[in-house]
Tab-separated table of C-alpha atoms and ligand atoms in Angstrom:
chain	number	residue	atom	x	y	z
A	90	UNK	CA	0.000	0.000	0.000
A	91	UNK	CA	1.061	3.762	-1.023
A	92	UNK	CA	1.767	5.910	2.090
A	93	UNK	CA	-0.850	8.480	2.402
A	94	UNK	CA	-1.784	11.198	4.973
A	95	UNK	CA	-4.664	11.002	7.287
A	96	UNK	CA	-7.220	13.342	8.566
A	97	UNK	CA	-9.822	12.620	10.894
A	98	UNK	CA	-12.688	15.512	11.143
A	99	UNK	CA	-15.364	15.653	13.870
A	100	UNK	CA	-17.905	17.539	11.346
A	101	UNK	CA	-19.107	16.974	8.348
A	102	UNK	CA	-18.189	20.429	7.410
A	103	UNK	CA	-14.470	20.282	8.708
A	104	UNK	CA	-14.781	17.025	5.945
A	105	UNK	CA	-15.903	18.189	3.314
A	106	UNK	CA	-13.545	21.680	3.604
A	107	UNK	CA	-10.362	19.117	4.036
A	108	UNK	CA	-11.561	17.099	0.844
A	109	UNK	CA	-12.174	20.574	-1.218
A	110	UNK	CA	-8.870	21.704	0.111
A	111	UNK	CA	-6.914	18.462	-0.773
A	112	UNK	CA	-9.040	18.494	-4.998
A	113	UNK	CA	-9.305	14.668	-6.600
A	114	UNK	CA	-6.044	12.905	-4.069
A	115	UNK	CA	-8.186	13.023	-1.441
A	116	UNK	CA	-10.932	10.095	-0.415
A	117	UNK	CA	-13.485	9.543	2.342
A	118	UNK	CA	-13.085	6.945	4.533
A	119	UNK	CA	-15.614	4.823	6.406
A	120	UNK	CA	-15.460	1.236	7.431
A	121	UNK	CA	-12.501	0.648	4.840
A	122	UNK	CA	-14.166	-2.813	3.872
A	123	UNK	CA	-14.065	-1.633	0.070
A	124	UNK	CA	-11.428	1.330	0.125
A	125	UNK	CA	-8.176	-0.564	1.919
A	126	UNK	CA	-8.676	-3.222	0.117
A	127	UNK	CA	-8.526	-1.190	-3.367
A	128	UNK	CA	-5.734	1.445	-1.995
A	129	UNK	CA	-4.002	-2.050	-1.393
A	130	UNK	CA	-4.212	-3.602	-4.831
A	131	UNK	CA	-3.413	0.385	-6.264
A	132	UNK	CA	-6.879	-0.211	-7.885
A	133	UNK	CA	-7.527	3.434	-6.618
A	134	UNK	CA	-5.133	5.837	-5.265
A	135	UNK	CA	-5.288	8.513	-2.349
A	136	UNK	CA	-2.572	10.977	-1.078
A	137	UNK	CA	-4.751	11.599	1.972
A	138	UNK	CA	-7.296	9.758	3.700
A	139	UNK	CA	-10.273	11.726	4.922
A	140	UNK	CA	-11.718	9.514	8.057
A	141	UNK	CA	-15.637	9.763	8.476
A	142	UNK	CA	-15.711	7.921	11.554
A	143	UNK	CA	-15.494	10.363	14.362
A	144	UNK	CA	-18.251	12.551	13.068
A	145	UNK	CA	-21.195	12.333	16.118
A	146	UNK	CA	-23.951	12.991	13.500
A	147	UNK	CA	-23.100	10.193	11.048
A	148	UNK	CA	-22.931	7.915	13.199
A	149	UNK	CA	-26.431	7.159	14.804
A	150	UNK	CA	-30.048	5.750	13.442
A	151	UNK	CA	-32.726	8.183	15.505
A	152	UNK	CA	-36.416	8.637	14.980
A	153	UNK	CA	-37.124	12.291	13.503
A	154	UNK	CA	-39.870	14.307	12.807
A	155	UNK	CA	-39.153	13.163	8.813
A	156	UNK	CA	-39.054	9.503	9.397
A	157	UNK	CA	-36.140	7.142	11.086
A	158	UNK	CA	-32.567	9.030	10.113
A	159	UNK	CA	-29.554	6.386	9.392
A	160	UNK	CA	-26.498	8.555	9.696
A	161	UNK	CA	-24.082	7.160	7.066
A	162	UNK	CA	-21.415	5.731	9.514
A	163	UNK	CA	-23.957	3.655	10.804
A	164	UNK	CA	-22.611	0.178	10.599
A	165	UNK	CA	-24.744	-3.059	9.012
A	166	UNK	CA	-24.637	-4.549	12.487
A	167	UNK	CA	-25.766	-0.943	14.453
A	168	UNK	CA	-28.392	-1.879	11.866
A	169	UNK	CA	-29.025	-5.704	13.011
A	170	UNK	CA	-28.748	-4.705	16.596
A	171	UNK	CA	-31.295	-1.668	16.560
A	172	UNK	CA	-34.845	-1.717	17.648
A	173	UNK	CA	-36.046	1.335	16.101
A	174	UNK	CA	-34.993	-0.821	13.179
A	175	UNK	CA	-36.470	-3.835	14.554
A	176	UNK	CA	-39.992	-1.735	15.040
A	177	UNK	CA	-40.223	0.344	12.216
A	178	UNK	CA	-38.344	-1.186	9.267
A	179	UNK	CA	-37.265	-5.309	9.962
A	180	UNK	CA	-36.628	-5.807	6.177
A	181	UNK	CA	-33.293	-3.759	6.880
A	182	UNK	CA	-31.936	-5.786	9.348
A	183	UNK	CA	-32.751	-9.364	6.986
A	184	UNK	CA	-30.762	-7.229	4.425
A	185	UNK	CA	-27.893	-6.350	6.627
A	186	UNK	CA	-27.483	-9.946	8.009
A	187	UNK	CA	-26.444	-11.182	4.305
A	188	UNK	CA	-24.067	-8.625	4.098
A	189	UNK	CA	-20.446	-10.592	4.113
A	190	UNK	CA	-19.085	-11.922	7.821
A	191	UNK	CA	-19.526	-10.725	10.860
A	192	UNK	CA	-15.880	-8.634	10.572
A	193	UNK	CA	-17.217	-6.946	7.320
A	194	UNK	CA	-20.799	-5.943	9.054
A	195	UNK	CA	-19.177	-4.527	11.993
A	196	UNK	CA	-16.740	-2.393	9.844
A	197	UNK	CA	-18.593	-1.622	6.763
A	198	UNK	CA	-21.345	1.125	6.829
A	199	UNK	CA	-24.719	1.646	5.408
A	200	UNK	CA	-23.174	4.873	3.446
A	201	UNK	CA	-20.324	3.360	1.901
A	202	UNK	CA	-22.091	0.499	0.898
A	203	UNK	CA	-24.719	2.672	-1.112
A	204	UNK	CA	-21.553	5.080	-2.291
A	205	UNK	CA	-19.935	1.912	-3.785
A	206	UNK	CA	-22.810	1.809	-5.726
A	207	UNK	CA	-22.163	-1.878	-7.244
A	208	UNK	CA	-25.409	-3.403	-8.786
A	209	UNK	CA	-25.185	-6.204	-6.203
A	210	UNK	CA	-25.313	-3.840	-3.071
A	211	UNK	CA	-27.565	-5.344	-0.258
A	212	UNK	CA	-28.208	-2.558	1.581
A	213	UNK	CA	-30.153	-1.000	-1.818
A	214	UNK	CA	-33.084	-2.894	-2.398
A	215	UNK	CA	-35.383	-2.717	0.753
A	216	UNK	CA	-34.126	1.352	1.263
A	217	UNK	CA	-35.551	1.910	-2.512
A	218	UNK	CA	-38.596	0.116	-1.760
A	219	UNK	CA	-39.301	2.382	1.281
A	220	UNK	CA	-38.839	5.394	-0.736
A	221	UNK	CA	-35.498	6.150	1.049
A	222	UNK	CA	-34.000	10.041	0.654
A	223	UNK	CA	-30.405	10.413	1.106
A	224	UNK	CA	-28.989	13.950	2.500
A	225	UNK	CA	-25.455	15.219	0.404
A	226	UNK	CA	-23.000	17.949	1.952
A	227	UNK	CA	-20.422	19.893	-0.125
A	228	UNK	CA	-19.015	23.202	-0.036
A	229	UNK	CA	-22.240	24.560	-1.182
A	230	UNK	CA	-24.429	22.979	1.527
A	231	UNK	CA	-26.989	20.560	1.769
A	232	UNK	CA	-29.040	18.776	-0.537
A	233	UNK	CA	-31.522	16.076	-0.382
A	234	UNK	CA	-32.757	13.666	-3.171
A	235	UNK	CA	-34.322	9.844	-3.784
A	236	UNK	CA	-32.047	7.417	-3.016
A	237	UNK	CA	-32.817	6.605	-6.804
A	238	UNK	CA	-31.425	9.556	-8.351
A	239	UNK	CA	-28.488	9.132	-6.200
A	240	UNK	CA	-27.897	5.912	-8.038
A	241	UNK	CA	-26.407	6.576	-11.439
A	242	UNK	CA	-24.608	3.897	-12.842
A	243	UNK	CA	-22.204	1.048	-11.708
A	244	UNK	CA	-19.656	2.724	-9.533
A	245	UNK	CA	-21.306	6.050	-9.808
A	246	UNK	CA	-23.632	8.243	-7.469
A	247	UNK	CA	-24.805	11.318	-7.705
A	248	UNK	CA	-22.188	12.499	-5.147
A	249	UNK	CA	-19.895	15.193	-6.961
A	250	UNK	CA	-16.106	15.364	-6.618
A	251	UNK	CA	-15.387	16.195	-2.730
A	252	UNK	CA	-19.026	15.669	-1.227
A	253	UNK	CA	-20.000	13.677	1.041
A	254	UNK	CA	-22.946	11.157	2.314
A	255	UNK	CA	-24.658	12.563	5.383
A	256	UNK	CA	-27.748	10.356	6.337
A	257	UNK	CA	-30.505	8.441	4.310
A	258	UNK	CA	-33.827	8.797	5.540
A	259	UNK	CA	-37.042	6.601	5.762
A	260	UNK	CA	-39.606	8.972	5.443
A	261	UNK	CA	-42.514	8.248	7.721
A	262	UNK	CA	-45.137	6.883	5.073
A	263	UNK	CA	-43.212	3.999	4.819
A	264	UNK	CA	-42.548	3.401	8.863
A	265	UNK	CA	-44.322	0.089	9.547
A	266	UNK	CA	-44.892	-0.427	5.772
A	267	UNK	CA	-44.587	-4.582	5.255
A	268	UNK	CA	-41.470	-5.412	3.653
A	269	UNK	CA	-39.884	-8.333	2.800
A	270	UNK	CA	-35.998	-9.027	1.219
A	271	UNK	CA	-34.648	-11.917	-0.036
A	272	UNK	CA	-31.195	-12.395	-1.551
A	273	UNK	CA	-29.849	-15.564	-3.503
A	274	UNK	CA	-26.234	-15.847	-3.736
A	275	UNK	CA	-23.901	-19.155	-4.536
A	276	UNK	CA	-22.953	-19.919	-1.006
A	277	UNK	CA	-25.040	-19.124	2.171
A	278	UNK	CA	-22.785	-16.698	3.448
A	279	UNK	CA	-20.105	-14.388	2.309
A	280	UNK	CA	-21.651	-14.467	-1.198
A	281	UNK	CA	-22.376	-12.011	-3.256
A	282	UNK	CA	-26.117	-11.593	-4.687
A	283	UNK	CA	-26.593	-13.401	-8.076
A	284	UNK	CA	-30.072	-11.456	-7.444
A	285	UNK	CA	-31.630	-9.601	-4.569
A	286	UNK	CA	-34.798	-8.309	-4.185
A	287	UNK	CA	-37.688	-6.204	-2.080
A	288	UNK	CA	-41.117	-5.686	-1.959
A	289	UNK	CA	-43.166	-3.148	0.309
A	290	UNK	CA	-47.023	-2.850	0.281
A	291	UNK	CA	-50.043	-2.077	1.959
A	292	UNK	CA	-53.308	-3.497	1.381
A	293	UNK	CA	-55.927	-0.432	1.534
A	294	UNK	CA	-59.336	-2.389	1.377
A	295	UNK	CA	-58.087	-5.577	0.310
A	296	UNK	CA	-56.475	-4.044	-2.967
A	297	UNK	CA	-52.541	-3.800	-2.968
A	298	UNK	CA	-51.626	-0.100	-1.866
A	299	UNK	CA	-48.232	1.743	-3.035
A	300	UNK	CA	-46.829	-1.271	-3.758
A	301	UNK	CA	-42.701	-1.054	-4.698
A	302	UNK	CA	-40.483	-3.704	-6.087
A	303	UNK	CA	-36.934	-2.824	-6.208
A	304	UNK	CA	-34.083	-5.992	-7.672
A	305	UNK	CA	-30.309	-5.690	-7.349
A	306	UNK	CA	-27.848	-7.422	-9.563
A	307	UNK	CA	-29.915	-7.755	-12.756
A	308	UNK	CA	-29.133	-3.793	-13.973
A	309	UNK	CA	-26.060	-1.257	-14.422
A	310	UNK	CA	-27.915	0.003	-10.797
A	311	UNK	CA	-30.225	-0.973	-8.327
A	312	UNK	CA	-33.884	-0.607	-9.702
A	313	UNK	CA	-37.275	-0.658	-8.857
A	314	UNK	CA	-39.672	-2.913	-11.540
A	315	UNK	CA	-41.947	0.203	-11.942
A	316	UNK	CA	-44.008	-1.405	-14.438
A	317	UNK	CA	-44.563	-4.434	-12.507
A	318	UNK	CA	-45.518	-2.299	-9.316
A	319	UNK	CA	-48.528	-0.790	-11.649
A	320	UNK	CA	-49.811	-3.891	-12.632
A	321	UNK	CA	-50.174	-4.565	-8.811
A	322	UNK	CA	-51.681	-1.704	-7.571
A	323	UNK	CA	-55.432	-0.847	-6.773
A	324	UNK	CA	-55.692	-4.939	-7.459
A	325	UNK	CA	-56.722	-7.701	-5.344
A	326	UNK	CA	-53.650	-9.940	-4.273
A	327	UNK	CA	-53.936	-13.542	-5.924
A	328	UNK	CA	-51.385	-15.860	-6.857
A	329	UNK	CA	-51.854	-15.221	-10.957
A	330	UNK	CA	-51.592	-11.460	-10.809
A	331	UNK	CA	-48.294	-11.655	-8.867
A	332	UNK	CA	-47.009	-14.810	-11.086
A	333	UNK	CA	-47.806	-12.134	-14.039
A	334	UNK	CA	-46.071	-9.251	-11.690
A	335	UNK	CA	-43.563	-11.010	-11.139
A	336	UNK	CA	-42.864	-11.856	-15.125
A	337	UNK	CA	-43.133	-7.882	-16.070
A	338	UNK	CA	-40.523	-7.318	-13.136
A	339	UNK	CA	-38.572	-9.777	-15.507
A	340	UNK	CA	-38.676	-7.937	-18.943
A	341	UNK	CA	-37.605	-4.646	-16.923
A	342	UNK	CA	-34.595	-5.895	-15.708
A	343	UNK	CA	-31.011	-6.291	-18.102
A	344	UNK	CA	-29.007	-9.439	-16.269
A	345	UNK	CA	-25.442	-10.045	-17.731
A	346	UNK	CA	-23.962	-13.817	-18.021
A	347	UNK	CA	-20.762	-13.851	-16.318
A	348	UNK	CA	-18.805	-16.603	-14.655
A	349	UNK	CA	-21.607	-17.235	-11.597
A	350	UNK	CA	-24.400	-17.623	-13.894
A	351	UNK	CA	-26.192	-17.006	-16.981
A	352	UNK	CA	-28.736	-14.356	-17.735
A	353	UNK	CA	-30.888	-16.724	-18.411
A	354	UNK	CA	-31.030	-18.365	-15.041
A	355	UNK	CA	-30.911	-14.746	-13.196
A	356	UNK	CA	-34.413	-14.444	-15.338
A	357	UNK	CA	-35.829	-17.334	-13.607
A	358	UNK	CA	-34.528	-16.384	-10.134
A	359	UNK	CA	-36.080	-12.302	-10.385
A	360	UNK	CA	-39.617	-14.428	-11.160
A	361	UNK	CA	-38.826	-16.269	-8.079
A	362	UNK	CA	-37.863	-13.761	-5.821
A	363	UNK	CA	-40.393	-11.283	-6.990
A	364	UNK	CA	-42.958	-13.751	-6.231
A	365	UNK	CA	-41.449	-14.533	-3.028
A	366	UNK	CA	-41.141	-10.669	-1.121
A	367	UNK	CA	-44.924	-9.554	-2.842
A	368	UNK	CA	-46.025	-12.614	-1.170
A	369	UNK	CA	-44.310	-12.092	1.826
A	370	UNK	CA	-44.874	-8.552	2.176
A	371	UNK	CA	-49.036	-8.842	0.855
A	372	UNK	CA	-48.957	-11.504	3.886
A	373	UNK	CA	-47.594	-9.342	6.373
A	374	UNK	CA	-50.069	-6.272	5.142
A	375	UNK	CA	-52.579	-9.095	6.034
A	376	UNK	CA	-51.616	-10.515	9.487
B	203	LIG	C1	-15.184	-9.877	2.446
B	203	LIG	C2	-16.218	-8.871	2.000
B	203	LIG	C3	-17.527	-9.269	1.843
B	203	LIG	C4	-18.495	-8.335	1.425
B	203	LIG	N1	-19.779	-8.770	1.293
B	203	LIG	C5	-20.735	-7.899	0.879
B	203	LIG	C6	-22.083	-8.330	0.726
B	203	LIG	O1	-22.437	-9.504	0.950
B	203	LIG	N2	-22.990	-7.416	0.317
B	203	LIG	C7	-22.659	-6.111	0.071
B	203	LIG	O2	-23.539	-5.328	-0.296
B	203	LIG	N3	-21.384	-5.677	0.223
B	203	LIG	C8	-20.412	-6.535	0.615
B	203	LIG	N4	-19.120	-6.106	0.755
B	203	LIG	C9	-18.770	-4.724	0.400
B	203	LIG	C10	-18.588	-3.727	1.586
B	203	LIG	O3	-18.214	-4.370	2.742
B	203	LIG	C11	-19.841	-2.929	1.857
B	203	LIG	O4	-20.243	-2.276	0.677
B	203	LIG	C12	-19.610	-1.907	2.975
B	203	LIG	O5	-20.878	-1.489	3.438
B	203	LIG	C13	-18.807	-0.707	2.517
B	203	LIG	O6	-18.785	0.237	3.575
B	203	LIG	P1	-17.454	0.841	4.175
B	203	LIG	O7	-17.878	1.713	5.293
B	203	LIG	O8	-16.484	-0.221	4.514
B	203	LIG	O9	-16.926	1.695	2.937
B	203	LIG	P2	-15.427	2.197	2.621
B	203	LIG	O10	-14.628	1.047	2.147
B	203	LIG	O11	-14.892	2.996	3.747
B	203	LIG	O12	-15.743	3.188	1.409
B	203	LIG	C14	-16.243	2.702	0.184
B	203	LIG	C15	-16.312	3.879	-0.806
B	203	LIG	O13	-17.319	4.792	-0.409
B	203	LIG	C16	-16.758	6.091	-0.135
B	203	LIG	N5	-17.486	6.555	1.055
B	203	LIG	C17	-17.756	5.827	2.161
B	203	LIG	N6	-18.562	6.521	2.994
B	203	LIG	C18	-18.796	7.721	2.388
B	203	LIG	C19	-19.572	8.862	2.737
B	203	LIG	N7	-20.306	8.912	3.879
B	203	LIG	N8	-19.587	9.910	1.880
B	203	LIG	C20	-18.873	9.872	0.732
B	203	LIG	N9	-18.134	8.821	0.332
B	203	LIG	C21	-18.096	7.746	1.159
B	203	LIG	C22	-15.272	5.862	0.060
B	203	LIG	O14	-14.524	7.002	-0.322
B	203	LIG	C23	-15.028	4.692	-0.885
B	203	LIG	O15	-14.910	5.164	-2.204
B	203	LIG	C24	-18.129	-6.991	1.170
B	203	LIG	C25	-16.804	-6.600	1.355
B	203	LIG	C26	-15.853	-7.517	1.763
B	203	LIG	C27	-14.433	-7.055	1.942
């Protein structure tokens, strides 16, 4: 590994002035489960280190007048271990517990899993599905925005050069909204997603309610299967109309063959896995 300097703020503002001061050598740091392991391979380089991880903000999930606030330090077990969490969103915590070993949970962070911004991140699918926000801070301020704008492309997020991830938000609509994730991966732990998937709904007279699908692995990004959600909604739940769901969710996805599987077979496992969370969640709307 290159030698590089180190910095370690206690605001986000302090960060974000040392990144703008130090131009494109300089890199946030969080858990380091992704960046070491690149700085070590010289995959990426960094002449100094900006260290997130003593900022008191980032680093706490809190209930808000807005909806339940993840600060982006906020590590995937903080996640499994919370019972805000536990109450008010439980499809986060099933997500987190797939996320690598226990070392790699209690290190890695909800931000800089969604700022790696790989198609397979777990952390993606059930926040898109609850309509997550995420908050951005660089020398201009604050900004807020979907968590699926902040998704661009593989690698890429909206983030600009020097900013930095503040919090992602569940906004309080979808507090208590039935959720259900389910990830399939080649090994049952330490693997990563062939496909992943979420599903949040509410049944609003016995007719599926602001339904959302959102798959991981099968697209350039994380997406939701918005065509599939409006064949659902304002309809009765029954096993044909999600089979038929779960089949559109299918045509709006792009999987790639590569050396863990075909495209074909990632076809067949978004049909499954749709069909699994809308029945999952459309049974937990019901209970
Ligand atoms: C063995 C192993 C297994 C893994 N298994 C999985 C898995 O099953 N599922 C999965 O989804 N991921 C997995 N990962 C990937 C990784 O652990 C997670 O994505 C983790 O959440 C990354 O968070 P981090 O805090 O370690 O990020 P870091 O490595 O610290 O940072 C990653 C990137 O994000 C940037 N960054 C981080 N935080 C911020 C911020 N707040 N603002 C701006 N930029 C920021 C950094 O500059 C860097 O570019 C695995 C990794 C390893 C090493």
């Amino acid at each position: 590994m290159r030698p590089f300097e180190y910095l370690a703020p206690s605001s986000v503002e302090a960060a974000v002035a040392a990144l703008a001061e130090h131009g494109p050598g300089a890199r946030a740091l969080a858990g380091g489960t992704d960046l070491l392991v690149d700085l070590k391979h010289d995959s990426v380089s960094a002449g100094l280190l900006v260290d997130l991880t003593r900022i008191a903000e980032c680093k706490v999930i809190e209930e808000t007048p807005d909806g339940l606030r993840f600060g982006s330090l906020v590590t995937h077990t903080q996640i499994m271990e919370s019972d805000l969490v536990r109450r008010h969103a439980p499809a986060m915590i099933d997500a987190a517990r797939t996320i690598g070993a226990v070392q790699t949970r209690n290190l890695g962070t909800l931000g800089g899993n969604l700022v790696t911004c790989v198609p397979s991140l777990d952390s993606g699918p059930v926040l898109l599905a609850l309509d997550a926000e995420v908050t951005i801070a660089g020398t201009g301020g604050r900004r807020r925005m979907p968590l699926g704008e902040f998704f661009v492309g593989p690698r890429k997020t909206a983030l600009q050069a020097g900013e930095v991830l503040v919090d992602i938000v569940l906004p309080r609509d979808s507090l208590g909204k039935p959720c259900s994730f389910r990830k399939f991966g080649l090994r049952k732990g330490q693997a990563l997603a062939l496909v992943n998937a979420a599903a949040a709904t509410r049944l609003d007279g016995g007719k599926i309610a602001g339904v959302r699908i959102a798959l991981g692995a099968v697209a350039p990004t994380v997406i939701r299967a918005t065509r599939a959600e409006a064949a659902l909604d304002g309809r009765s739940p029954d096993p044909t109309l999600i089979a038929e769901a779960a089949d559109i969710a299918a045509t709006e996805a792009k999987p790639i063959d590569d050396f863990r599987a075909s495209a074909d077979y990632r076809l067949e496992l978004i049909r499954t896995l749709t069909r699994r969370v809308l029945n999952e969640a459309i049974e937990t709307a019901t209970s």
